[in-house]
JSON list of C-alpha atoms in Angstrom, two decimals:
[
{"chain": "Q", "resi": 1, "resn": "PHE", "atom": "CA", "xyz": [-74.39, 189.93, 139.50]},
{"chain": "Q", "resi": 2, "resn": "ASN", "atom": "CA", "xyz": [-72.99, 193.30, 138.47]},
{"chain": "Q", "resi": 3, "resn": "PHE", "atom": "CA", "xyz": [-74.76, 195.91, 140.61]},
{"chain": "Q", "resi": 4, "resn": "LYS", "atom": "CA", "xyz": [-72.59, 198.82, 139.46]},
{"chain": "Q", "resi": 5, "resn": "VAL", "atom": "CA", "xyz": [-74.87, 199.24, 136.43]},
{"chain": "Q", "resi": 6, "resn": "PHE", "atom": "CA", "xyz": [-78.05, 198.92, 138.49]},
{"chain": "Q", "resi": 7, "resn": "LYS", "atom": "CA", "xyz": [-80.48, 201.59, 137.15]},
{"chain": "Q", "resi": 8, "resn": "GLU", "atom": "CA", "xyz": [-77.83, 202.80, 134.70]},
{"chain": "Q", "resi": 9, "resn": "LYS", "atom": "CA", "xyz": [-78.98, 203.64, 131.16]},
{"chain": "Q", "resi": 10, "resn": "LYS", "atom": "CA", "xyz": [-77.22, 203.26, 127.83]},
{"chain": "Q", "resi": 11, "resn": "ARG", "atom": "CA", "xyz": [-74.86, 206.09, 126.94]},
{"chain": "Q", "resi": 12, "resn": "ILE", "atom": "CA", "xyz": [-74.14, 205.86, 123.22]},
{"chain": "Q", "resi": 13, "resn": "ASN", "atom": "CA", "xyz": [-72.89, 208.85, 121.23]},
{"chain": "Q", "resi": 14, "resn": "ASN", "atom": "CA", "xyz": [-72.72, 208.01, 117.51]},
{"chain": "Q", "resi": 15, "resn": "LYS", "atom": "CA", "xyz": [-70.92, 211.31, 116.78]},
{"chain": "Q", "resi": 16, "resn": "GLY", "atom": "CA", "xyz": [-68.60, 211.21, 119.76]},
{"chain": "Q", "resi": 17, "resn": "LYS", "atom": "CA", "xyz": [-64.83, 210.93, 120.16]},
{"chain": "Q", "resi": 18, "resn": "LEU", "atom": "CA", "xyz": [-62.54, 207.93, 120.57]},
{"chain": "Q", "resi": 19, "resn": "LEU", "atom": "CA", "xyz": [-61.87, 207.26, 124.24]},
{"chain": "Q", "resi": 20, "resn": "ILE", "atom": "CA", "xyz": [-58.69, 205.33, 125.11]},
{"chain": "Q", "resi": 21, "resn": "ILE", "atom": "CA", "xyz": [-58.53, 204.09, 128.71]},
{"chain": "Q", "resi": 22, "resn": "SER", "atom": "CA", "xyz": [-55.01, 203.27, 129.83]},
{"chain": "Q", "resi": 23, "resn": "LYS", "atom": "CA", "xyz": [-54.18, 200.76, 132.51]},
{"chain": "Q", "resi": 24, "resn": "PRO", "atom": "CA", "xyz": [-53.52, 202.35, 135.95]},
{"chain": "Q", "resi": 25, "resn": "PHE", "atom": "CA", "xyz": [-50.16, 201.68, 137.49]},
{"chain": "Q", "resi": 26, "resn": "ASN", "atom": "CA", "xyz": [-48.42, 201.78, 140.83]},
{"chain": "Q", "resi": 27, "resn": "ASP", "atom": "CA", "xyz": [-44.73, 202.08, 141.63]},
{"chain": "Q", "resi": 28, "resn": "ARG", "atom": "CA", "xyz": [-44.54, 199.12, 143.96]},
{"chain": "Q", "resi": 29, "resn": "PHE", "atom": "CA", "xyz": [-41.80, 196.54, 143.39]},
{"chain": "Q", "resi": 30, "resn": "TYR", "atom": "CA", "xyz": [-42.61, 192.93, 142.48]},
{"chain": "Q", "resi": 31, "resn": "PRO", "atom": "CA", "xyz": [-40.42, 189.81, 142.40]},
{"chain": "Q", "resi": 32, "resn": "HIS", "atom": "CA", "xyz": [-41.00, 189.51, 138.63]},
{"chain": "Q", "resi": 33, "resn": "ASP", "atom": "CA", "xyz": [-40.67, 192.04, 135.85]},
{"chain": "Q", "resi": 34, "resn": "THR", "atom": "CA", "xyz": [-44.06, 193.65, 135.25]},
{"chain": "Q", "resi": 35, "resn": "PHE", "atom": "CA", "xyz": [-42.70, 197.03, 134.19]},
{"chain": "Q", "resi": 36, "resn": "SER", "atom": "CA", "xyz": [-41.59, 195.99, 130.70]},
{"chain": "Q", "resi": 37, "resn": "GLU", "atom": "CA", "xyz": [-44.97, 194.37, 130.01]},
{"chain": "Q", "resi": 38, "resn": "PHE", "atom": "CA", "xyz": [-46.72, 197.46, 131.34]},
{"chain": "Q", "resi": 39, "resn": "SER", "atom": "CA", "xyz": [-44.56, 199.75, 129.18]},
{"chain": "Q", "resi": 40, "resn": "ASN", "atom": "CA", "xyz": [-45.48, 197.68, 126.13]},
{"chain": "Q", "resi": 41, "resn": "LEU", "atom": "CA", "xyz": [-49.17, 198.12, 126.93]},
{"chain": "Q", "resi": 42, "resn": "LEU", "atom": "CA", "xyz": [-48.73, 201.88, 127.05]},
{"chain": "Q", "resi": 43, "resn": "ALA", "atom": "CA", "xyz": [-46.68, 201.88, 123.85]},
{"chain": "Q", "resi": 44, "resn": "ASN", "atom": "CA", "xyz": [-49.56, 200.06, 122.14]},
{"chain": "Q", "resi": 45, "resn": "MET", "atom": "CA", "xyz": [-51.84, 203.02, 122.79]},
{"chain": "Q", "resi": 46, "resn": "ASN", "atom": "CA", "xyz": [-49.28, 205.40, 121.34]},
{"chain": "Q", "resi": 47, "resn": "THR", "atom": "CA", "xyz": [-48.91, 203.20, 118.24]},
{"chain": "Q", "resi": 48, "resn": "LEU", "atom": "CA", "xyz": [-52.69, 202.91, 117.94]},
{"chain": "Q", "resi": 49, "resn": "LYS", "atom": "CA", "xyz": [-53.09, 206.66, 117.59]},
{"chain": "Q", "resi": 50, "resn": "GLN", "atom": "CA", "xyz": [-50.26, 206.76, 115.06]},
{"chain": "Q", "resi": 51, "resn": "LYS", "atom": "CA", "xyz": [-52.11, 204.27, 112.84]},
{"chain": "Q", "resi": 52, "resn": "LEU", "atom": "CA", "xyz": [-55.55, 205.90, 112.98]},
{"chain": "Q", "resi": 53, "resn": "LYS", "atom": "CA", "xyz": [-56.91, 207.57, 109.85]},
{"chain": "Q", "resi": 54, "resn": "LYS", "atom": "CA", "xyz": [-57.71, 211.26, 109.56]},
{"chain": "Q", "resi": 55, "resn": "ASN", "atom": "CA", "xyz": [-61.48, 210.82, 109.91]},
{"chain": "Q", "resi": 56, "resn": "VAL", "atom": "CA", "xyz": [-60.96, 209.17, 113.31]},
{"chain": "Q", "resi": 57, "resn": "LEU", "atom": "CA", "xyz": [-58.44, 211.78, 114.48]},
{"chain": "Q", "resi": 58, "resn": "ASP", "atom": "CA", "xyz": [-60.71, 214.60, 113.32]},
{"chain": "Q", "resi": 59, "resn": "SER", "atom": "CA", "xyz": [-63.42, 213.28, 115.66]},
{"chain": "Q", "resi": 60, "resn": "LYS", "atom": "CA", "xyz": [-61.02, 213.89, 118.57]},
{"chain": "Q", "resi": 61, "resn": "ILE", "atom": "CA", "xyz": [-59.12, 211.46, 120.77]},
{"chain": "Q", "resi": 62, "resn": "GLN", "atom": "CA", "xyz": [-59.23, 211.37, 124.56]},
{"chain": "Q", "resi": 63, "resn": "LEU", "atom": "CA", "xyz": [-56.63, 209.42, 126.54]},
{"chain": "Q", "resi": 64, "resn": "LYS", "atom": "CA", "xyz": [-57.86, 208.64, 130.05]},
{"chain": "Q", "resi": 65, "resn": "LEU", "atom": "CA", "xyz": [-55.11, 208.26, 132.66]},
{"chain": "Q", "resi": 66, "resn": "SER", "atom": "CA", "xyz": [-55.39, 207.66, 136.38]},
{"chain": "Q", "resi": 67, "resn": "ASN", "atom": "CA", "xyz": [-53.95, 210.22, 138.79]},
{"chain": "Q", "resi": 68, "resn": "ASP", "atom": "CA", "xyz": [-51.03, 207.82, 139.33]},
{"chain": "Q", "resi": 69, "resn": "TYR", "atom": "CA", "xyz": [-49.56, 209.31, 136.16]},
{"chain": "Q", "resi": 70, "resn": "LYS", "atom": "CA", "xyz": [-49.02, 212.59, 138.00]},
{"chain": "Q", "resi": 71, "resn": "SER", "atom": "CA", "xyz": [-46.27, 210.99, 140.10]},
{"chain": "Q", "resi": 72, "resn": "ASP", "atom": "CA", "xyz": [-42.62, 211.32, 139.07]},
{"chain": "Q", "resi": 73, "resn": "LEU", "atom": "CA", "xyz": [-42.63, 207.89, 137.42]},
{"chain": "Q", "resi": 74, "resn": "GLY", "atom": "CA", "xyz": [-45.97, 208.62, 135.79]},
{"chain": "Q", "resi": 75, "resn": "ILE", "atom": "CA", "xyz": [-44.73, 211.89, 134.31]},
{"chain": "Q", "resi": 76, "resn": "TYR", "atom": "CA", "xyz": [-41.65, 210.07, 133.02]},
{"chain": "Q", "resi": 77, "resn": "LEU", "atom": "CA", "xyz": [-43.78, 207.39, 131.33]},
{"chain": "Q", "resi": 78, "resn": "ARG", "atom": "CA", "xyz": [-46.14, 209.97, 129.86]},
{"chain": "Q", "resi": 79, "resn": "LYS", "atom": "CA", "xyz": [-43.32, 211.99, 128.31]},
{"chain": "Q", "resi": 80, "resn": "LYS", "atom": "CA", "xyz": [-41.35, 208.94, 127.13]},
{"chain": "Q", "resi": 81, "resn": "ILE", "atom": "CA", "xyz": [-44.18, 206.80, 125.75]},
{"chain": "Q", "resi": 82, "resn": "PHE", "atom": "CA", "xyz": [-47.24, 208.94, 124.97]},
{"chain": "Q", "resi": 83, "resn": "LYS", "atom": "CA", "xyz": [-45.38, 211.07, 122.44]},
{"chain": "Q", "resi": 84, "resn": "ASN", "atom": "CA", "xyz": [-48.23, 211.07, 119.92]},
{"chain": "Q", "resi": 85, "resn": "PHE", "atom": "CA", "xyz": [-50.70, 212.63, 122.35]},
{"chain": "Q", "resi": 86, "resn": "GLU", "atom": "CA", "xyz": [-51.12, 216.35, 122.86]},
{"chain": "Q", "resi": 87, "resn": "ASN", "atom": "CA", "xyz": [-51.58, 217.59, 126.44]},
{"chain": "Q", "resi": 88, "resn": "SER", "atom": "CA", "xyz": [-55.12, 218.66, 125.49]},
{"chain": "Q", "resi": 89, "resn": "GLU", "atom": "CA", "xyz": [-55.92, 215.04, 124.58]},
{"chain": "Q", "resi": 90, "resn": "ILE", "atom": "CA", "xyz": [-54.91, 213.67, 127.99]},
{"chain": "Q", "resi": 91, "resn": "CYS", "atom": "CA", "xyz": [-57.44, 213.55, 130.81]},
{"chain": "Q", "resi": 92, "resn": "TYR", "atom": "CA", "xyz": [-56.91, 212.48, 134.41]},
{"chain": "Q", "resi": 93, "resn": "GLU", "atom": "CA", "xyz": [-59.53, 211.84, 137.09]},
{"chain": "Q", "resi": 94, "resn": "GLU", "atom": "CA", "xyz": [-60.93, 215.37, 137.02]},
{"chain": "Q", "resi": 95, "resn": "LYS", "atom": "CA", "xyz": [-63.61, 213.90, 134.77]},
{"chain": "Q", "resi": 96, "resn": "ASN", "atom": "CA", "xyz": [-65.69, 210.89, 135.76]},
{"chain": "Q", "resi": 97, "resn": "LEU", "atom": "CA", "xyz": [-65.22, 207.86, 133.49]},
{"chain": "Q", "resi": 98, "resn": "ASN", "atom": "CA", "xyz": [-68.98, 207.58, 132.93]},
{"chain": "Q", "resi": 99, "resn": "GLU", "atom": "CA", "xyz": [-69.06, 211.18, 131.74]},
{"chain": "Q", "resi": 100, "resn": "LEU", "atom": "CA", "xyz": [-66.20, 210.52, 129.33]},
{"chain": "Q", "resi": 101, "resn": "ILE", "atom": "CA", "xyz": [-67.94, 207.40, 128.01]},
{"chain": "Q", "resi": 102, "resn": "SER", "atom": "CA", "xyz": [-71.13, 209.38, 127.37]},
{"chain": "Q", "resi": 103, "resn": "GLU", "atom": "CA", "xyz": [-69.11, 211.72, 125.13]},
{"chain": "Q", "resi": 104, "resn": "SER", "atom": "CA", "xyz": [-67.53, 208.87, 123.17]},
{"chain": "Q", "resi": 105, "resn": "ARG", "atom": "CA", "xyz": [-68.38, 206.80, 120.12]},
{"chain": "Q", "resi": 106, "resn": "LEU", "atom": "CA", "xyz": [-66.03, 203.96, 121.04]},
{"chain": "Q", "resi": 107, "resn": "CYS", "atom": "CA", "xyz": [-64.07, 202.96, 124.15]},
{"chain": "Q", "resi": 108, "resn": "VAL", "atom": "CA", "xyz": [-60.67, 201.29, 123.76]},
{"chain": "Q", "resi": 109, "resn": "PHE", "atom": "CA", "xyz": [-59.25, 199.58, 126.86]},
{"chain": "Q", "resi": 110, "resn": "SER", "atom": "CA", "xyz": [-55.56, 198.70, 127.12]},
{"chain": "Q", "resi": 111, "resn": "TYR", "atom": "CA", "xyz": [-56.31, 196.16, 129.84]},
{"chain": "Q", "resi": 112, "resn": "ASP", "atom": "CA", "xyz": [-58.99, 193.76, 131.04]},
{"chain": "Q", "resi": 113, "resn": "GLY", "atom": "CA", "xyz": [-60.91, 195.56, 133.80]},
{"chain": "Q", "resi": 114, "resn": "THR", "atom": "CA", "xyz": [-64.35, 195.70, 135.42]},
{"chain": "Q", "resi": 115, "resn": "SER", "atom": "CA", "xyz": [-65.32, 198.79, 133.40]},
{"chain": "Q", "resi": 116, "resn": "ILE", "atom": "CA", "xyz": [-65.37, 196.55, 130.32]},
{"chain": "Q", "resi": 117, "resn": "LEU", "atom": "CA", "xyz": [-67.95, 194.30, 131.97]},
{"chain": "Q", "resi": 118, "resn": "GLU", "atom": "CA", "xyz": [-70.08, 197.35, 132.78]},
{"chain": "Q", "resi": 119, "resn": "ASN", "atom": "CA", "xyz": [-69.85, 198.51, 129.17]},
{"chain": "Q", "resi": 120, "resn": "PHE", "atom": "CA", "xyz": [-70.97, 195.11, 127.94]},
{"chain": "Q", "resi": 121, "resn": "LEU", "atom": "CA", "xyz": [-74.03, 195.15, 130.19]},
{"chain": "Q", "resi": 122, "resn": "LEU", "atom": "CA", "xyz": [-74.91, 198.67, 129.02]},
{"chain": "Q", "resi": 123, "resn": "ASN", "atom": "CA", "xyz": [-74.16, 197.63, 125.41]},
{"chain": "Q", "resi": 124, "resn": "ILE", "atom": "CA", "xyz": [-71.61, 200.41, 124.86]},
{"chain": "Q", "resi": 125, "resn": "PRO", "atom": "CA", "xyz": [-69.24, 199.90, 121.88]},
{"chain": "Q", "resi": 126, "resn": "THR", "atom": "CA", "xyz": [-65.95, 198.65, 123.28]},
{"chain": "Q", "resi": 127, "resn": "VAL", "atom": "CA", "xyz": [-62.62, 197.32, 122.02]},
{"chain": "Q", "resi": 128, "resn": "ILE", "atom": "CA", "xyz": [-59.97, 195.63, 124.19]},
{"chain": "Q", "resi": 129, "resn": "VAL", "atom": "CA", "xyz": [-56.29, 195.52, 123.24]},
{"chain": "Q", "resi": 130, "resn": "VAL", "atom": "CA", "xyz": [-54.00, 193.13, 125.12]},
{"chain": "Q", "resi": 131, "resn": "ASN", "atom": "CA", "xyz": [-50.39, 192.26, 124.41]},
{"chain": "Q", "resi": 132, "resn": "ASN", "atom": "CA", "xyz": [-50.46, 188.50, 124.79]},
{"chain": "Q", "resi": 133, "resn": "PHE", "atom": "CA", "xyz": [-53.78, 186.67, 124.80]},
{"chain": "Q", "resi": 134, "resn": "ASP", "atom": "CA", "xyz": [-52.44, 183.41, 126.24]},
{"chain": "Q", "resi": 135, "resn": "TYR", "atom": "CA", "xyz": [-50.50, 185.19, 128.99]},
{"chain": "Q", "resi": 136, "resn": "ASN", "atom": "CA", "xyz": [-53.12, 187.74, 130.04]},
{"chain": "Q", "resi": 137, "resn": "ILE", "atom": "CA", "xyz": [-56.28, 185.59, 129.96]},
{"chain": "Q", "resi": 138, "resn": "ARG", "atom": "CA", "xyz": [-56.70, 182.85, 132.55]},
{"chain": "Q", "resi": 139, "resn": "ASP", "atom": "CA", "xyz": [-57.27, 179.35, 131.12]},
{"chain": "Q", "resi": 140, "resn": "GLU", "atom": "CA", "xyz": [-60.73, 178.92, 132.59]},
{"chain": "Q", "resi": 141, "resn": "PHE", "atom": "CA", "xyz": [-61.94, 182.10, 130.86]},
{"chain": "Q", "resi": 142, "resn": "LYS", "atom": "CA", "xyz": [-60.25, 181.66, 127.48]},
{"chain": "Q", "resi": 143, "resn": "GLU", "atom": "CA", "xyz": [-63.27, 180.16, 125.77]},
{"chain": "Q", "resi": 144, "resn": "LYS", "atom": "CA", "xyz": [-65.34, 183.20, 126.75]},
{"chain": "Q", "resi": 145, "resn": "TYR", "atom": "CA", "xyz": [-62.70, 185.64, 125.56]},
{"chain": "Q", "resi": 146, "resn": "LEU", "atom": "CA", "xyz": [-62.17, 183.79, 122.28]},
{"chain": "Q", "resi": 147, "resn": "MET", "atom": "CA", "xyz": [-65.76, 184.69, 121.42]},
{"chain": "Q", "resi": 148, "resn": "LEU", "atom": "CA", "xyz": [-64.84, 188.36, 121.85]},
{"chain": "Q", "resi": 149, "resn": "LYS", "atom": "CA", "xyz": [-61.77, 187.87, 119.67]},
{"chain": "Q", "resi": 150, "resn": "LYS", "atom": "CA", "xyz": [-63.83, 186.34, 116.84]},
{"chain": "Q", "resi": 151, "resn": "ALA", "atom": "CA", "xyz": [-66.27, 189.26, 117.05]},
{"chain": "Q", "resi": 152, "resn": "ASN", "atom": "CA", "xyz": [-63.44, 191.83, 116.71]},
{"chain": "Q", "resi": 153, "resn": "ILE", "atom": "CA", "xyz": [-63.93, 193.11, 120.25]},
{"chain": "Q", "resi": 154, "resn": "LEU", "atom": "CA", "xyz": [-60.70, 191.71, 121.69]},
{"chain": "Q", "resi": 155, "resn": "PHE", "atom": "CA", "xyz": [-57.37, 192.13, 119.90]},
{"chain": "Q", "resi": 156, "resn": "ASP", "atom": "CA", "xyz": [-53.81, 191.08, 120.70]},
{"chain": "Q", "resi": 157, "resn": "ASN", "atom": "CA", "xyz": [-52.38, 192.85, 117.67]},
{"chain": "Q", "resi": 158, "resn": "ILE", "atom": "CA", "xyz": [-52.27, 196.65, 117.52]},
{"chain": "Q", "resi": 159, "resn": "VAL", "atom": "CA", "xyz": [-52.35, 196.74, 113.70]},
{"chain": "Q", "resi": 160, "resn": "ASP", "atom": "CA", "xyz": [-55.49, 194.60, 113.57]},
{"chain": "Q", "resi": 161, "resn": "SER", "atom": "CA", "xyz": [-57.21, 196.77, 116.20]},
{"chain": "Q", "resi": 162, "resn": "SER", "atom": "CA", "xyz": [-56.36, 200.03, 114.39]},
{"chain": "Q", "resi": 163, "resn": "ASN", "atom": "CA", "xyz": [-57.52, 198.59, 111.06]},
{"chain": "Q", "resi": 164, "resn": "HIS", "atom": "CA", "xyz": [-60.80, 197.56, 112.65]},
{"chain": "Q", "resi": 165, "resn": "ILE", "atom": "CA", "xyz": [-61.39, 201.03, 114.14]},
{"chain": "Q", "resi": 166, "resn": "ASN", "atom": "CA", "xyz": [-60.50, 202.75, 110.86]},
{"chain": "Q", "resi": 167, "resn": "ALA", "atom": "CA", "xyz": [-62.82, 200.49, 108.86]},
{"chain": "Q", "resi": 168, "resn": "ASN", "atom": "CA", "xyz": [-65.81, 200.91, 111.18]},
{"chain": "Q", "resi": 169, "resn": "TRP", "atom": "CA", "xyz": [-65.41, 204.43, 112.56]},
{"chain": "Q", "resi": 170, "resn": "ASP", "atom": "CA", "xyz": [-68.03, 206.12, 110.38]},
{"chain": "Q", "resi": 171, "resn": "ASN", "atom": "CA", "xyz": [-70.64, 203.59, 111.48]},
{"chain": "Q", "resi": 172, "resn": "ILE", "atom": "CA", "xyz": [-69.55, 201.95, 114.73]},
{"chain": "Q", "resi": 173, "resn": "SER", "atom": "CA", "xyz": [-73.16, 200.97, 115.50]},
{"chain": "Q", "resi": 174, "resn": "LYS", "atom": "CA", "xyz": [-73.38, 198.82, 112.36]},
{"chain": "Q", "resi": 175, "resn": "TRP", "atom": "CA", "xyz": [-70.56, 196.62, 113.64]},
{"chain": "Q", "resi": 176, "resn": "TRP", "atom": "CA", "xyz": [-71.48, 196.76, 117.33]},
{"chain": "Q", "resi": 177, "resn": "PHE", "atom": "CA", "xyz": [-75.18, 196.02, 116.88]},
{"chain": "Q", "resi": 178, "resn": "SER", "atom": "CA", "xyz": [-74.66, 193.39, 114.20]},
{"chain": "Q", "resi": 179, "resn": "GLU", "atom": "CA", "xyz": [-76.04, 189.94, 114.98]},
{"chain": "Q", "resi": 180, "resn": "LYS", "atom": "CA", "xyz": [-72.54, 188.42, 115.23]},
{"chain": "Q", "resi": 181, "resn": "THR", "atom": "CA", "xyz": [-71.26, 191.00, 117.73]},
{"chain": "Q", "resi": 182, "resn": "GLN", "atom": "CA", "xyz": [-74.40, 191.04, 119.88]},
{"chain": "Q", "resi": 183, "resn": "THR", "atom": "CA", "xyz": [-74.54, 187.23, 120.00]},
{"chain": "Q", "resi": 184, "resn": "SER", "atom": "CA", "xyz": [-70.94, 187.14, 121.23]},
{"chain": "Q", "resi": 185, "resn": "ILE", "atom": "CA", "xyz": [-71.60, 189.75, 123.94]},
{"chain": "Q", "resi": 186, "resn": "LYS", "atom": "CA", "xyz": [-74.71, 187.93, 125.18]},
{"chain": "Q", "resi": 187, "resn": "ALA", "atom": "CA", "xyz": [-72.84, 184.61, 125.26]},
{"chain": "Q", "resi": 188, "resn": "PHE", "atom": "CA", "xyz": [-69.96, 186.24, 127.15]},
{"chain": "Q", "resi": 189, "resn": "ASN", "atom": "CA", "xyz": [-72.32, 187.82, 129.70]},
{"chain": "Q", "resi": 190, "resn": "LYS", "atom": "CA", "xyz": [-74.30, 184.63, 130.28]},
{"chain": "Q", "resi": 191, "resn": "ASP", "atom": "CA", "xyz": [-73.49, 183.02, 133.65]},
{"chain": "Q", "resi": 192, "resn": "PHE", "atom": "CA", "xyz": [-70.51, 185.34, 133.92]},
{"chain": "Q", "resi": 193, "resn": "ASN", "atom": "CA", "xyz": [-71.52, 188.98, 133.82]},
{"chain": "Q", "resi": 194, "resn": "LEU", "atom": "CA", "xyz": [-75.15, 189.40, 134.82]},
{"chain": "Q", "resi": 195, "resn": "LYS", "atom": "CA", "xyz": [-76.84, 192.74, 135.38]},
{"chain": "Q", "resi": 196, "resn": "GLY", "atom": "CA", "xyz": [-78.25, 193.11, 138.86]},
{"chain": "Q", "resi": 197, "resn": "ASP", "atom": "CA", "xyz": [-81.87, 194.16, 139.29]},
{"chain": "Q", "resi": 198, "resn": "PHE", "atom": "CA", "xyz": [-84.14, 194.86, 142.27]},
{"chain": "Q", "resi": 199, "resn": "LYS", "atom": "CA", "xyz": [-85.09, 191.19, 142.63]},
{"chain": "Q", "resi": 200, "resn": "SER", "atom": "CA", "xyz": [-81.47, 190.01, 142.66]},
{"chain": "Q", "resi": 201, "resn": "LEU", "atom": "CA", "xyz": [-80.59, 192.79, 145.13]},
{"chain": "Q", "resi": 202, "resn": "VAL", "atom": "CA", "xyz": [-83.28, 191.54, 147.54]},
{"chain": "Q", "resi": 203, "resn": "GLU", "atom": "CA", "xyz": [-82.07, 187.96, 147.11]},
{"chain": "Q", "resi": 204, "resn": "LEU", "atom": "CA", "xyz": [-78.50, 189.00, 147.91]},
{"chain": "Q", "resi": 205, "resn": "LYS", "atom": "CA", "xyz": [-79.68, 190.94, 150.97]},
{"chain": "Q", "resi": 206, "resn": "ASN", "atom": "CA", "xyz": [-81.57, 187.88, 152.26]},
{"chain": "Q", "resi": 207, "resn": "LYS", "atom": "CA", "xyz": [-78.56, 185.62, 151.70]},
{"chain": "Q", "resi": 208, "resn": "ILE", "atom": "CA", "xyz": [-76.35, 187.99, 153.68]},
{"chain": "Q", "resi": 209, "resn": "LYS", "atom": "CA", "xyz": [-78.92, 188.04, 156.51]},
{"chain": "Q", "resi": 210, "resn": "ASN", "atom": "CA", "xyz": [-79.07, 184.23, 156.58]},
{"chain": "Q", "resi": 211, "resn": "PHE", "atom": "CA", "xyz": [-75.29, 184.01, 156.51]},
{"chain": "Q", "resi": 212, "resn": "LYS", "atom": "CA", "xyz": [-75.01, 186.21, 159.60]},
{"chain": "Q", "resi": 213, "resn": "LYS", "atom": "CA", "xyz": [-77.41, 184.06, 161.62]}
]
């Protein structure tokens, strides 16, 4: 159960901006090369903006970065990769993500994170862009994610994702609330991403109590 959206209400703004949420990073070292893959993810967001049409850009773009990007490495990445973004379009953690979502027509995630699951449960228009579907999605979850791909929610091609946004921007709700898209979201959530309620919260509390005995 997903209790983070417990008592949360839908936050859909049909006249809002485009919110791009970039993957957080850390400067720890790993035995394999994750930096080049990470750099490619960031470059995708820069390319995405470059390929958006005027009507999308006129609605305003907001790039959400974590405070990690204020570090020396973060500043370097921002200046080197996010060349298409004005400083006024970049937002750090001074604004809550939920607040940013409430101001947005569409959320674009450059990574697969828990905020996507929350958006699905709240039925908030969302697009996911990953570099390599086979590499980034675990085998046991691929069938679920393929449903999102067929519904034009998940993309592994930046051109396809920008074309989709451009084509649907003036009426995002028509695509998002279409039968095909909603059926895919419900099928994805089933047995995988369930919204917690008061009853499930009580059940969880009782299980924890029994476990401690």
